[in-house]
Coordinates of C-alpha atoms (C1' of nucleotides) in Angstrom, one line a residue:
Chain A
X9 CA 148.4 142.7 99.3
X10 CA 151.1 143.1 96.6
X11 CA 151.0 140.1 94.2
X12 CA 153.7 140.2 91.6
X13 CA 154.0 137.9 88.6
X14 CA 156.8 136.1 90.2
X15 CA 154.5 135.3 93.1
X16 CA 151.9 133.8 90.9
X17 CA 154.7 131.8 89.1
X18 CA 155.9 130.4 92.4
X19 CA 152.4 129.3 93.4
X20 CA 152.0 127.5 90.1
X21 CA 155.4 125.9 90.7
X22 CA 154.4 124.8 94.1
X23 CA 151.2 123.3 92.8
X24 CA 153.1 121.4 90.2
X25 CA 155.5 120.1 92.8
X26 CA 152.7 118.9 95.1
X27 CA 150.7 117.4 92.3
X28 CA 153.8 115.6 91.1
X29 CA 154.4 114.1 94.6
X30 CA 150.7 113.0 94.6
X31 CA 151.4 111.3 91.3
X32 CA 149.1 113.5 89.3
X33 CA 148.7 113.6 85.5
X34 CA 152.1 114.5 84.1
X35 CA 150.7 116.7 81.4
X36 CA 148.7 118.6 83.8
X37 CA 151.8 119.1 85.9
X38 CA 153.7 120.3 82.9
X39 CA 151.0 122.8 82.2
X40 CA 151.4 124.3 85.6
X41 CA 155.2 124.5 85.1
X42 CA 154.9 126.1 81.7
X43 CA 152.5 128.7 83.0
X44 CA 154.6 129.3 86.1
X45 CA 157.4 130.3 83.8
X46 CA 155.3 132.3 81.3
X47 CA 153.7 134.3 84.1
X48 CA 156.8 134.6 86.2
X49 CA 158.6 136.3 83.3
X50 CA 155.8 138.4 81.9
X51 CA 156.8 141.9 81.8
X52 CA 153.6 143.7 82.6
X53 CA 152.2 143.3 86.1
X54 CA 149.2 141.2 85.9
X55 CA 147.6 142.3 89.2
X56 CA 147.8 145.9 88.0
X57 CA 146.2 145.0 84.7
X58 CA 143.4 143.2 86.5
X59 CA 142.9 145.9 89.1
X60 CA 142.6 148.5 86.3
X61 CA 139.7 146.4 85.0
X62 CA 141.6 145.2 82.0
X63 CA 141.2 141.7 80.7
X64 CA 144.1 139.2 81.1
X65 CA 146.3 139.2 78.0
X66 CA 146.5 136.0 76.0
X67 CA 149.5 134.1 77.4
X68 CA 150.7 130.9 75.8
X69 CA 149.9 127.8 78.0
X70 CA 147.4 129.7 80.0
X71 CA 143.8 128.8 79.2
X72 CA 140.6 129.4 80.9
X73 CA 141.3 127.5 84.0
X74 CA 144.8 128.8 84.8
X75 CA 143.5 132.3 83.8
X76 CA 140.9 132.0 86.5
X77 CA 143.5 130.9 89.0
X78 CA 145.6 134.0 88.2
X79 CA 142.6 136.2 89.0
X80 CA 142.0 134.2 92.2
X81 CA 145.7 134.5 93.3
X82 CA 145.7 138.3 92.5
X83 CA 142.6 138.8 94.6
X84 CA 143.5 136.5 97.5
X85 CA 147.2 135.8 97.3
X86 CA 146.6 132.1 97.0
X87 CA 144.1 129.9 95.4
X88 CA 141.8 127.1 96.5
X89 CA 143.7 124.3 94.7
X90 CA 146.9 125.2 96.6
X91 CA 145.0 125.4 99.9
X92 CA 143.5 122.0 99.3
X93 CA 147.0 120.5 98.4
X94 CA 148.4 122.0 101.6
X95 CA 145.6 120.2 103.6
X96 CA 146.6 116.9 101.9
X97 CA 150.3 117.4 102.0
X98 CA 152.5 119.4 104.3
X99 CA 153.8 122.5 102.5
X100 CA 157.4 121.8 103.4
X101 CA 157.6 118.5 101.6
X102 CA 158.5 120.3 98.3
X103 CA 161.8 121.2 100.0
X104 CA 162.7 117.5 99.7
X105 CA 162.6 117.7 95.9
X106 CA 165.6 120.0 96.1
X107 CA 167.8 117.2 97.4
X108 CA 169.7 115.7 94.5
X109 CA 168.6 112.1 93.9
X110 CA 165.2 112.7 95.3
X111 CA 162.4 113.1 92.9
X112 CA 158.6 113.1 93.3
X113 CA 158.3 109.3 93.4
X114 CA 160.9 108.8 96.2
X115 CA 159.6 111.8 98.2
X116 CA 156.2 110.1 98.0
X117 CA 157.7 106.9 99.2
X118 CA 159.4 108.6 102.1
X119 CA 156.1 110.3 103.0
X120 CA 154.1 107.1 102.9
X121 CA 156.6 104.7 104.5
X122 CA 158.3 106.9 107.1
X123 CA 156.1 110.0 107.4
X124 CA 159.1 112.0 106.3
X125 CA 157.8 115.5 105.3
X126 CA 160.6 117.9 106.1
X127 CA 164.4 118.1 105.7
X128 CA 164.8 117.6 109.4
X129 CA 162.7 114.4 109.4
X130 CA 164.7 113.2 106.4
X131 CA 167.9 113.8 108.4
X132 CA 166.5 111.8 111.3
X133 CA 165.4 108.9 109.0
X134 CA 168.9 108.7 107.5
X135 CA 170.6 108.7 110.9
X136 CA 168.4 106.0 112.3
X137 CA 169.0 103.9 109.3
X138 CA 165.2 103.6 108.7
X139 CA 165.6 104.8 105.1
X140 CA 167.4 101.6 104.1
X141 CA 164.2 99.6 104.7
X142 CA 162.1 101.5 102.1
X143 CA 161.8 99.6 98.9
X144 CA 163.9 101.0 96.1
X145 CA 166.3 102.7 98.6
X146 CA 169.7 101.0 98.7
X147 CA 173.1 101.8 100.2
X148 CA 174.2 104.1 97.4
X149 CA 171.0 106.1 97.5
X150 CA 171.3 106.4 101.3
X151 CA 174.9 107.8 101.1
X152 CA 174.0 110.1 98.3
X153 CA 171.3 111.6 100.4
X154 CA 173.6 111.8 103.4
X155 CA 176.1 113.7 101.4
X156 CA 173.5 116.1 100.0
X157 CA 172.2 116.8 103.5
X158 CA 175.7 117.5 104.8
X159 CA 176.7 119.9 102.0
X160 CA 173.4 121.8 102.1
X161 CA 173.6 125.4 102.6
X162 CA 177.3 125.5 101.9
X163 CA 177.2 125.1 98.2
X164 CA 174.5 125.4 95.5
X165 CA 175.2 129.0 94.5
X166 CA 175.3 129.9 90.9
X167 CA 178.7 131.2 89.7
X168 CA 179.2 134.6 88.0
X169 CA 179.7 134.2 84.3
X170 CA 183.1 135.9 84.3
X171 CA 184.3 133.6 87.1
X172 CA 183.0 130.5 85.3
X173 CA 184.7 131.6 82.1
X174 CA 188.1 131.0 83.8
X175 CA 187.4 127.4 84.6
X176 CA 185.5 126.9 81.3
X177 CA 188.3 128.1 79.0
X178 CA 191.0 126.2 80.9
X179 CA 189.0 122.9 80.7
X180 CA 188.0 123.4 77.1
X181 CA 191.6 123.9 76.1
X182 CA 192.6 120.8 78.1
X183 CA 190.0 118.6 76.4
X184 CA 190.9 120.1 73.1
X185 CA 194.3 118.7 73.3
X186 CA 193.1 115.1 73.6
X187 CA 194.1 113.2 70.4
X188 CA 191.2 112.7 68.1
X189 CA 189.2 115.6 69.3
X190 CA 187.9 117.8 66.5
X191 CA 186.1 120.5 68.4
X192 CA 185.2 121.7 71.9
X193 CA 182.5 124.1 72.8
X194 CA 181.2 125.3 76.1
X195 CA 177.4 125.2 75.6
X196 CA 174.6 125.6 78.1
X197 CA 173.8 129.0 79.9
X198 CA 177.5 129.9 79.5
X199 CA 177.0 130.1 75.7
X200 CA 173.7 131.9 76.2
X201 CA 175.7 134.4 78.3
X202 CA 173.5 134.2 81.3
X203 CA 174.8 136.4 84.1
X204 CA 175.4 133.4 86.3
X205 CA 175.7 129.7 85.5
X206 CA 174.8 126.7 87.6
X207 CA 177.1 124.3 85.8
X208 CA 179.2 124.0 82.6
X209 CA 178.1 121.9 79.7
X210 CA 181.0 121.1 77.6
X211 CA 180.5 119.5 74.2
X212 CA 183.3 117.6 72.5
X213 CA 183.2 116.3 68.9
X214 CA 185.4 113.2 68.6
X215 CA 185.3 109.9 66.8
X216 CA 185.8 107.9 70.0
X217 CA 184.7 109.0 73.4
X218 CA 186.7 106.8 75.6
X219 CA 190.0 108.9 75.6
X220 CA 188.0 112.1 76.4
X221 CA 186.3 110.6 79.3
X222 CA 189.5 109.2 80.6
X223 CA 191.3 112.5 80.3
X224 CA 188.4 114.3 82.0
X225 CA 188.6 112.0 85.0
X226 CA 192.3 112.7 85.2
X227 CA 192.0 116.5 85.0
X228 CA 193.8 117.7 88.2
X229 CA 191.0 120.2 89.1
X230 CA 188.4 117.4 89.3
X231 CA 187.3 116.8 92.9
X232 CA 184.6 114.2 92.5
X233 CA 183.2 112.2 89.6
X234 CA 179.5 112.2 89.9
X235 CA 178.7 110.0 86.9
X236 CA 180.8 108.6 84.1
X237 CA 179.3 106.7 81.2
X238 CA 180.5 106.0 77.7
X239 CA 179.7 109.3 76.1
X240 CA 178.6 111.5 79.1
X241 CA 180.2 112.3 82.4
X242 CA 179.6 114.7 85.3
X243 CA 182.3 115.9 87.6
X244 CA 182.7 118.6 90.3
X245 CA 185.8 120.8 90.1
X246 CA 187.6 121.9 93.2
X247 CA 186.0 125.3 92.7
X248 CA 182.6 123.6 93.3
X249 CA 181.6 124.1 89.7
X250 CA 179.8 121.1 88.3
X251 CA 180.8 120.2 84.6
X252 CA 178.9 117.9 82.4
X253 CA 180.8 116.7 79.4
X254 CA 179.3 115.0 76.4
X255 CA 181.1 113.5 73.4
X256 CA 179.4 113.2 70.1
X257 CA 180.5 112.4 66.5
X258 CA 181.2 115.3 64.2
X259 CA 178.2 114.6 62.2
X260 CA 176.0 115.2 65.2
X261 CA 177.8 118.3 66.4
X262 CA 175.3 120.9 65.4
X263 CA 172.4 119.0 66.8
X264 CA 174.2 118.3 70.0
X265 CA 175.3 122.0 70.2
X266 CA 171.7 123.1 69.8
X267 CA 170.6 120.5 72.3
X268 CA 173.1 121.4 75.0
X269 CA 172.9 125.1 74.5
X270 CA 169.3 125.2 75.5
X271 CA 167.4 126.7 77.0
X272 CA 165.3 123.7 77.8
X273 CA 162.1 125.5 76.9
X274 CA 163.6 126.8 73.6
X275 CA 164.6 123.2 72.8
X276 CA 161.1 121.9 73.6
X277 CA 159.5 124.5 71.4
X278 CA 161.9 123.6 68.5
X279 CA 161.2 119.9 68.9
X280 CA 157.5 120.5 68.8
X281 CA 158.0 122.3 65.5
X282 CA 159.9 119.2 64.3
X283 CA 157.2 116.9 65.5
X284 CA 154.6 118.9 63.6
X285 CA 156.7 118.2 60.5
X286 CA 157.1 114.5 61.1
X287 CA 160.7 115.0 62.3
X288 CA 162.4 113.7 65.4
X289 CA 165.0 116.1 66.8
X290 CA 167.5 114.8 69.4
X291 CA 171.2 115.5 70.2
X292 CA 172.3 113.2 67.4
X293 CA 170.4 115.0 64.6
X294 CA 167.2 115.6 62.9
X295 CA 165.5 112.4 61.7
X296 CA 162.6 111.5 59.4
X297 CA 161.8 108.0 60.6
X298 CA 165.4 106.6 60.8
X299 CA 166.9 108.8 58.1
X300 CA 169.2 111.7 59.3
X301 CA 168.1 114.8 57.4
X302 CA 170.2 117.4 59.4
X303 CA 172.4 117.9 62.3
X304 CA 176.0 118.6 61.4
X305 CA 175.5 122.3 62.0
X306 CA 173.1 124.3 64.1
X307 CA 172.0 126.1 61.0
X308 CA 170.8 122.8 59.5
X309 CA 168.7 122.0 62.6
X310 CA 166.9 125.3 62.5
X311 CA 166.5 125.1 58.6
X312 CA 164.8 121.7 59.1
X313 CA 162.0 123.5 60.9
X314 CA 162.1 126.4 58.4
X315 CA 163.8 128.9 60.7
X316 CA 167.0 130.9 60.4
X317 CA 169.7 130.4 63.0
X318 CA 168.8 132.0 66.2
X319 CA 171.7 133.5 68.3
X320 CA 172.2 131.6 71.7
X321 CA 171.5 134.7 73.8
X322 CA 167.9 134.8 72.5
X323 CA 167.1 131.2 73.1
X324 CA 164.8 131.5 76.1
X325 CA 161.5 130.9 74.5
X326 CA 160.6 134.5 75.0
X327 CA 159.3 135.2 71.5
X328 CA 162.5 134.5 69.5
X329 CA 161.0 131.6 67.6
X330 CA 158.0 133.7 66.4
X331 CA 160.4 136.6 65.6
X332 CA 162.5 134.2 63.6
X333 CA 159.5 132.8 61.8
X334 CA 158.5 136.3 60.8
X335 CA 162.0 137.2 59.7
X336 CA 162.2 139.8 62.5
X337 CA 165.1 138.6 64.6
X338 CA 167.0 141.7 65.8
X339 CA 170.5 142.3 64.5
X340 CA 172.1 142.1 67.9
X341 CA 174.8 144.5 69.1
X342 CA 178.4 143.2 69.1
X343 CA 181.5 144.2 71.0
X344 CA 182.9 145.7 67.9
X345 CA 180.0 148.1 67.6
X346 CA 181.0 150.0 70.8
X347 CA 182.8 153.2 70.0
X348 CA 183.1 154.5 73.6
X349 CA 182.7 153.8 77.2
X350 CA 180.7 156.3 79.4
X351 CA 181.6 155.2 82.9
X352 CA 185.1 154.8 84.4
X353 CA 187.1 155.9 87.4
X354 CA 190.6 157.2 88.0
X355 CA 192.9 157.6 90.9
X356 CA 191.2 160.8 91.7
X357 CA 188.7 158.6 93.6
X358 CA 188.7 154.9 93.8
X359 CA 190.3 153.9 90.5
X360 CA 193.8 152.5 90.2
X361 CA 195.1 154.5 87.2
X362 CA 195.5 158.1 85.9
X363 CA 193.3 159.8 83.3
X364 CA 196.0 159.4 80.8
X365 CA 196.5 155.6 81.6
X366 CA 192.8 154.9 81.3
X367 CA 192.6 156.8 78.1
X368 CA 195.4 154.9 76.5
X369 CA 194.0 151.5 77.7
X370 CA 190.6 152.5 76.2
X371 CA 192.3 153.3 72.9
X372 CA 194.1 150.0 73.0
X373 CA 190.7 148.3 73.5
X374 CA 189.5 149.9 70.3
X375 CA 187.4 152.7 71.7
X376 CA 187.3 156.2 70.2
X377 CA 186.1 158.1 73.4
X378 CA 185.7 157.6 77.0
X379 CA 183.9 159.5 79.8
X380 CA 185.8 160.0 83.0
X381 CA 183.1 159.7 85.7
X382 CA 184.7 159.7 89.1
X383 CA 182.5 159.6 92.3
X384 CA 181.0 162.7 93.9
X385 CA 181.8 164.0 97.5
X386 CA 179.0 162.1 99.2
X387 CA 180.8 158.8 98.6
X388 CA 183.5 159.3 101.3
X389 CA 184.8 155.8 101.1
X390 CA 185.8 156.4 97.5
X391 CA 187.2 160.0 98.1
X392 CA 184.5 161.4 96.1
X393 CA 185.2 164.8 94.4
X394 CA 183.9 168.1 95.7
X395 CA 183.5 171.1 93.3
X396 CA 187.2 171.9 93.6
X397 CA 188.2 168.4 92.8
X398 CA 186.0 168.4 89.7
X399 CA 187.6 171.6 88.6
X400 CA 191.0 170.1 88.9
X401 CA 190.0 167.1 87.0
X402 CA 188.5 169.2 84.2
X403 CA 191.8 170.9 83.8
X404 CA 193.6 167.6 83.8
X405 CA 191.3 166.1 81.1
X406 CA 191.9 169.2 78.9
X407 CA 195.7 168.7 79.3
X408 CA 195.5 164.9 78.4
X409 CA 193.2 165.5 75.5
X410 CA 195.6 168.0 73.9
X411 CA 198.4 165.6 74.3
X412 CA 196.7 162.4 73.0
X413 CA 195.4 161.5 69.6
X414 CA 193.0 158.8 68.6
X415 CA 191.0 158.9 71.8
X416 CA 188.8 161.7 73.2
X417 CA 188.2 162.0 76.9
X418 CA 184.7 163.4 77.9
X419 CA 184.4 165.2 81.2
X420 CA 181.9 163.4 83.4
X421 CA 180.8 162.6 87.0
X422 CA 179.2 159.7 88.7
X423 CA 177.1 161.9 91.0
X424 CA 175.3 160.4 94.0
X425 CA 171.6 160.6 94.0
X426 CA 170.8 161.6 97.6
X427 CA 168.0 160.2 99.5
X428 CA 165.7 163.0 98.6
X429 CA 166.4 162.7 94.9
X430 CA 168.7 165.8 94.7
X431 CA 172.1 165.4 93.2
X432 CA 175.3 165.5 95.3
X433 CA 176.8 168.5 93.4
X434 CA 175.3 171.9 92.4
X435 CA 174.1 172.6 88.9
X436 CA 176.8 175.1 88.5
X437 CA 179.3 172.3 88.6
X438 CA 177.2 169.8 86.6
X439 CA 176.8 172.3 83.7
X440 CA 180.5 172.4 83.1
X441 CA 180.5 168.6 82.3
X442 CA 179.8 166.7 79.1
X443 CA 178.0 163.9 80.9
X444 CA 176.3 163.5 84.2
X445 CA 175.9 159.9 85.4
X446 CA 173.5 159.6 88.4
X447 CA 173.8 156.7 90.7
X448 CA 172.2 155.4 94.0
X449 CA 174.9 154.4 96.5
X450 CA 173.0 154.7 99.7
X451 CA 169.7 153.9 101.3
X452 CA 169.1 150.9 99.1
X453 CA 166.2 149.7 101.2
X454 CA 163.7 152.5 100.7
X455 CA 160.2 151.4 100.1
X456 CA 159.2 151.0 96.4
X457 CA 157.4 154.3 96.1
X458 CA 160.0 156.4 97.8
X459 CA 162.9 154.7 95.9
X460 CA 161.2 155.2 92.6
X461 CA 160.3 158.9 93.4
X462 CA 163.9 159.5 94.4
X463 CA 165.2 158.4 91.0
X464 CA 162.6 160.1 89.0
X465 CA 163.3 163.4 90.8
X466 CA 167.0 163.0 90.0
X467 CA 166.2 162.5 86.4
X468 CA 164.4 165.8 86.4
X469 CA 167.7 167.6 86.9
X470 CA 168.4 169.3 83.6
X471 CA 171.9 168.0 83.5
X472 CA 171.2 164.4 84.2
X473 CA 172.4 162.2 81.3
X474 CA 172.5 158.6 82.4
X475 CA 171.3 156.4 85.3
X476 CA 174.1 154.1 86.4
X477 CA 173.4 150.5 87.5
X478 CA 169.7 151.2 87.8
X479 CA 168.7 148.4 90.1
X480 CA 171.7 148.6 92.4
X481 CA 171.9 144.7 92.7
X482 CA 175.2 142.9 93.3
X483 CA 175.0 139.3 92.1
X484 CA 174.8 136.9 94.9
X485 CA 175.4 139.8 97.5
X486 CA 172.7 142.4 97.3
X487 CA 169.2 142.2 96.0
X488 CA 168.0 144.9 93.5
X489 CA 166.3 147.9 95.0
X490 CA 162.6 147.8 95.0
X491 CA 161.7 150.2 92.2
X492 CA 159.1 150.5 89.5
X493 CA 161.4 150.1 86.6
X494 CA 158.7 150.9 84.0
X495 CA 158.2 154.4 85.5
X496 CA 161.9 155.0 85.4
X497 CA 162.2 153.8 81.8
X498 CA 159.3 156.1 80.7
X499 CA 160.7 159.0 82.6
X500 CA 164.0 158.5 80.7
X501 CA 162.2 158.5 77.5
X502 CA 160.3 161.8 78.3
X503 CA 163.5 163.4 79.6
X504 CA 165.8 162.2 76.9
X505 CA 168.1 160.4 79.3
X506 CA 169.6 156.9 79.0
X507 CA 169.9 153.9 81.2
X508 CA 173.1 152.1 81.9
X509 CA 173.9 148.4 81.4
X510 CA 176.8 148.3 83.8
X511 CA 179.1 145.6 82.5
X512 CA 180.9 144.7 85.8
X513 CA 180.5 141.0 86.2
X514 CA 178.9 141.3 89.6
X515 CA 176.4 143.9 88.4
X516 CA 175.3 143.3 84.9
X517 CA 172.6 145.9 85.7
X518 CA 170.2 146.5 83.8
X519 CA 169.3 142.9 83.6
X520 CA 168.1 141.2 80.3
X521 CA 164.5 141.7 80.9
X522 CA 164.8 145.4 81.8
X523 CA 167.0 146.0 78.7
X524 CA 164.2 144.6 76.6
X525 CA 161.8 146.9 78.4
X526 CA 164.0 149.9 77.6
X527 CA 164.1 148.7 74.0
X528 CA 160.3 148.3 73.9
X529 CA 159.9 151.8 75.2
X530 CA 162.4 153.5 72.9
X531 CA 165.0 154.3 75.5
X532 CA 168.7 154.1 74.7
X533 CA 171.0 151.9 76.8
X534 CA 174.7 152.6 77.5
X535 CA 176.8 149.5 77.8
X536 CA 179.6 150.8 80.2
X537 CA 182.6 149.1 81.9
X538 CA 182.6 151.1 85.1
X539 CA 186.3 150.4 84.8
X540 CA 188.4 151.1 88.0
X541 CA 191.6 150.0 86.3
X542 CA 193.2 149.6 82.8
X543 CA 192.2 145.9 82.6
X544 CA 188.6 146.4 83.2
X545 CA 187.6 147.3 79.7
X546 CA 187.4 143.5 79.4
X547 CA 184.1 143.7 81.3
X548 CA 182.5 145.1 78.2
X549 CA 182.2 141.7 76.7
X550 CA 179.9 140.6 79.5
X551 CA 177.8 143.7 79.2
X552 CA 177.4 143.0 75.5
X553 CA 176.3 139.5 76.2
X554 CA 173.6 140.8 78.6
X555 CA 172.6 143.5 76.0
X556 CA 172.2 140.8 73.4
X557 CA 170.0 138.8 75.9
X558 CA 167.9 141.9 76.1
X559 CA 167.4 141.9 72.3
X560 CA 169.4 145.2 71.8
X561 CA 170.7 146.1 68.4
X562 CA 173.5 148.4 67.7
X563 CA 171.1 151.3 67.0
X564 CA 169.6 150.9 70.5
X565 CA 172.9 151.3 72.4
X566 CA 174.0 154.9 73.1
X567 CA 177.8 154.3 72.9
X568 CA 177.8 152.8 69.5
X569 CA 177.4 156.3 68.2
X570 CA 180.3 158.3 66.9
X571 CA 181.4 161.3 69.0
X572 CA 179.4 164.1 67.2
X573 CA 176.2 162.0 67.4
X574 CA 176.9 161.2 70.9
X575 CA 177.4 164.8 71.9
X576 CA 174.1 165.9 70.2
X577 CA 172.3 163.0 72.1
X578 CA 173.7 164.2 75.3
X579 CA 172.6 167.7 74.7
X580 CA 169.1 166.8 75.8
X581 CA 166.9 168.7 73.4
X582 CA 163.9 167.7 75.6
X583 CA 165.2 169.7 78.5
X584 CA 167.2 172.7 77.3
Chain B
dG26 C1' 145.6 121.6 81.8
dC27 C1' 146.5 123.3 77.0
dC28 C1' 146.0 123.1 72.1
dG29 C1' 145.4 122.3 66.8
dT30 C1' 149.9 122.1 59.1
dT31 C1' 146.9 114.5 61.0
dT32 C1' 143.1 116.5 65.8
dT33 C1' 137.7 120.0 69.6
dC34 C1' 139.9 114.6 71.3
dG35 C1' 144.0 112.7 71.9
dG36 C1' 148.0 113.8 72.0
dC37 C1' 151.7 116.3 74.9
dC38 C1' 160.4 116.3 73.8
dC39 C1' 164.0 113.1 74.3
dG40 C1' 167.9 110.3 75.8
dA41 C1' 171.9 108.9 79.2
dC42 C1' 173.2 107.1 83.5
dT43 C1' 172.5 104.9 88.1
dG44 C1' 170.9 101.8 91.3
dT45 C1' 168.3 98.2 92.4
dT46 C1' 166.7 95.3 89.7
dT47 C1' 166.7 90.8 86.8
dT48 C1' 164.2 94.0 82.6
dC49 C1' 163.4 98.8 84.4
dA50 C1' 162.1 102.8 87.2
dG51 C1' 163.7 107.1 88.7
dT52 C1' 166.3 111.0 88.1
dC53 C1' 168.5 114.4 85.6
dG54 C1' 169.6 117.6 82.0

DNA sequence: GCCGTTTTCGGCCCGACTGTTTTCAGTCG
């Protein structure tokens, strides 16, 4: 049975949920949650390591006991503790924890008092009014649960970063105009540039909080006010996006910014460092006993625990604190580092603009070169090019190149990788191009081995330069293809190809974890817009955010190279 | 259940808001 690290993580999470409902030792529960996260995100497949007879790597928060459970789960797909908990508590009960307002204590009460173990039973208990008689449950709690049950399924989706940005920037500007407000920053996963955000955390520096709270409640996009205290409020916008606003004095802004940027596990790790130095770190500052020793800036918070400032994109407790301590934080790539864009479309297929218009827009966006990579013939819906169409476009690019200055247009193609791993155009066509971007646009559901082989075979074509949107996922719409990414990354290294980080807000593919895998394996990543129109070069900022989350430096991104260097890298010395 | 710049035992991140209480537990971030 295939057991992936994420499966082990889920089992540990489930154990933690069940132990919590049973009222278990909170620190034991935390240990399971920490391990769930560590294991779930670990980049090498633990079952494979074990099957190959290797010992488990030392993972933080995983000791002898949890290590044994990992082996047990890899062997059996489950572990004795989970089975025992399932005998004591119905498995479905952890679903109840997902209802806002219901935590472990109340779930336990419902189980004991009303034998409520499933969402459906909860629904019946609410309808019959039985829930009101449970001690600790009042009128408000009942209606909160009712609402949660009604809206279940309809909402609860994370919003794409680029979509959330529209709401975030408008609201931040609005709050910034309140008299007395010194500074407004959108913190949270938005600031960490996660591909999707669950809610917005907006931090406001102001002497007095009252007027800010008042203006927030009056914002015309606010649909409901979930909570509203003196310095903190939660509202839901009409878009469905939840927004948490916190007001702090300027002297606490850095500490609050650090606190509300997260991630939670990064913050916990930083606080522990503080604790070891006799410091208390909270959103108001860094304190030795009652004396504030830091907190006006984020830099001062990090300095208090002897660390340099850590970029928000890295704050996931994935080794950034250790790297910072050793002085080995990567110099992350920036938007300004990009010199070109290697994936875009024109009216010849499914783009909206001409070669000339796209080139001028790229120039205006500060780029020195672009590759025109229209679709190949197999992609009928996009009017993909056949060999004649490619020839025509090559002539057009020659004409535009000789007419324009300050921007160079490379000849390329986004060629379909067919189901058997061959490419959709003959080598005689591909050899005329500067760059060949290969992409999967069909048969997304092949089993892992076949899907992987398909891509590996495509990469063996001597003209293959770059694998576009390697996983094929569409955020919130289509899961990633089941592929062995490590094999693909290693093939890219052997063959001298690159992988794309497609910057379209609904792709952002490679994801952060695989970017880092490419980095670790020494494979260059190209951050491309996949622009279909002149405005789409704006996507690049989101691709850069993701690249930074993947620890990429400028040197590790293919299209930070100037044109001569790029040309020599595309020449594939490994293959020709 | 993990772990070590007070420690191999005794700690484990910290505070705001709400509801149901009548001084605080539960939930959330």
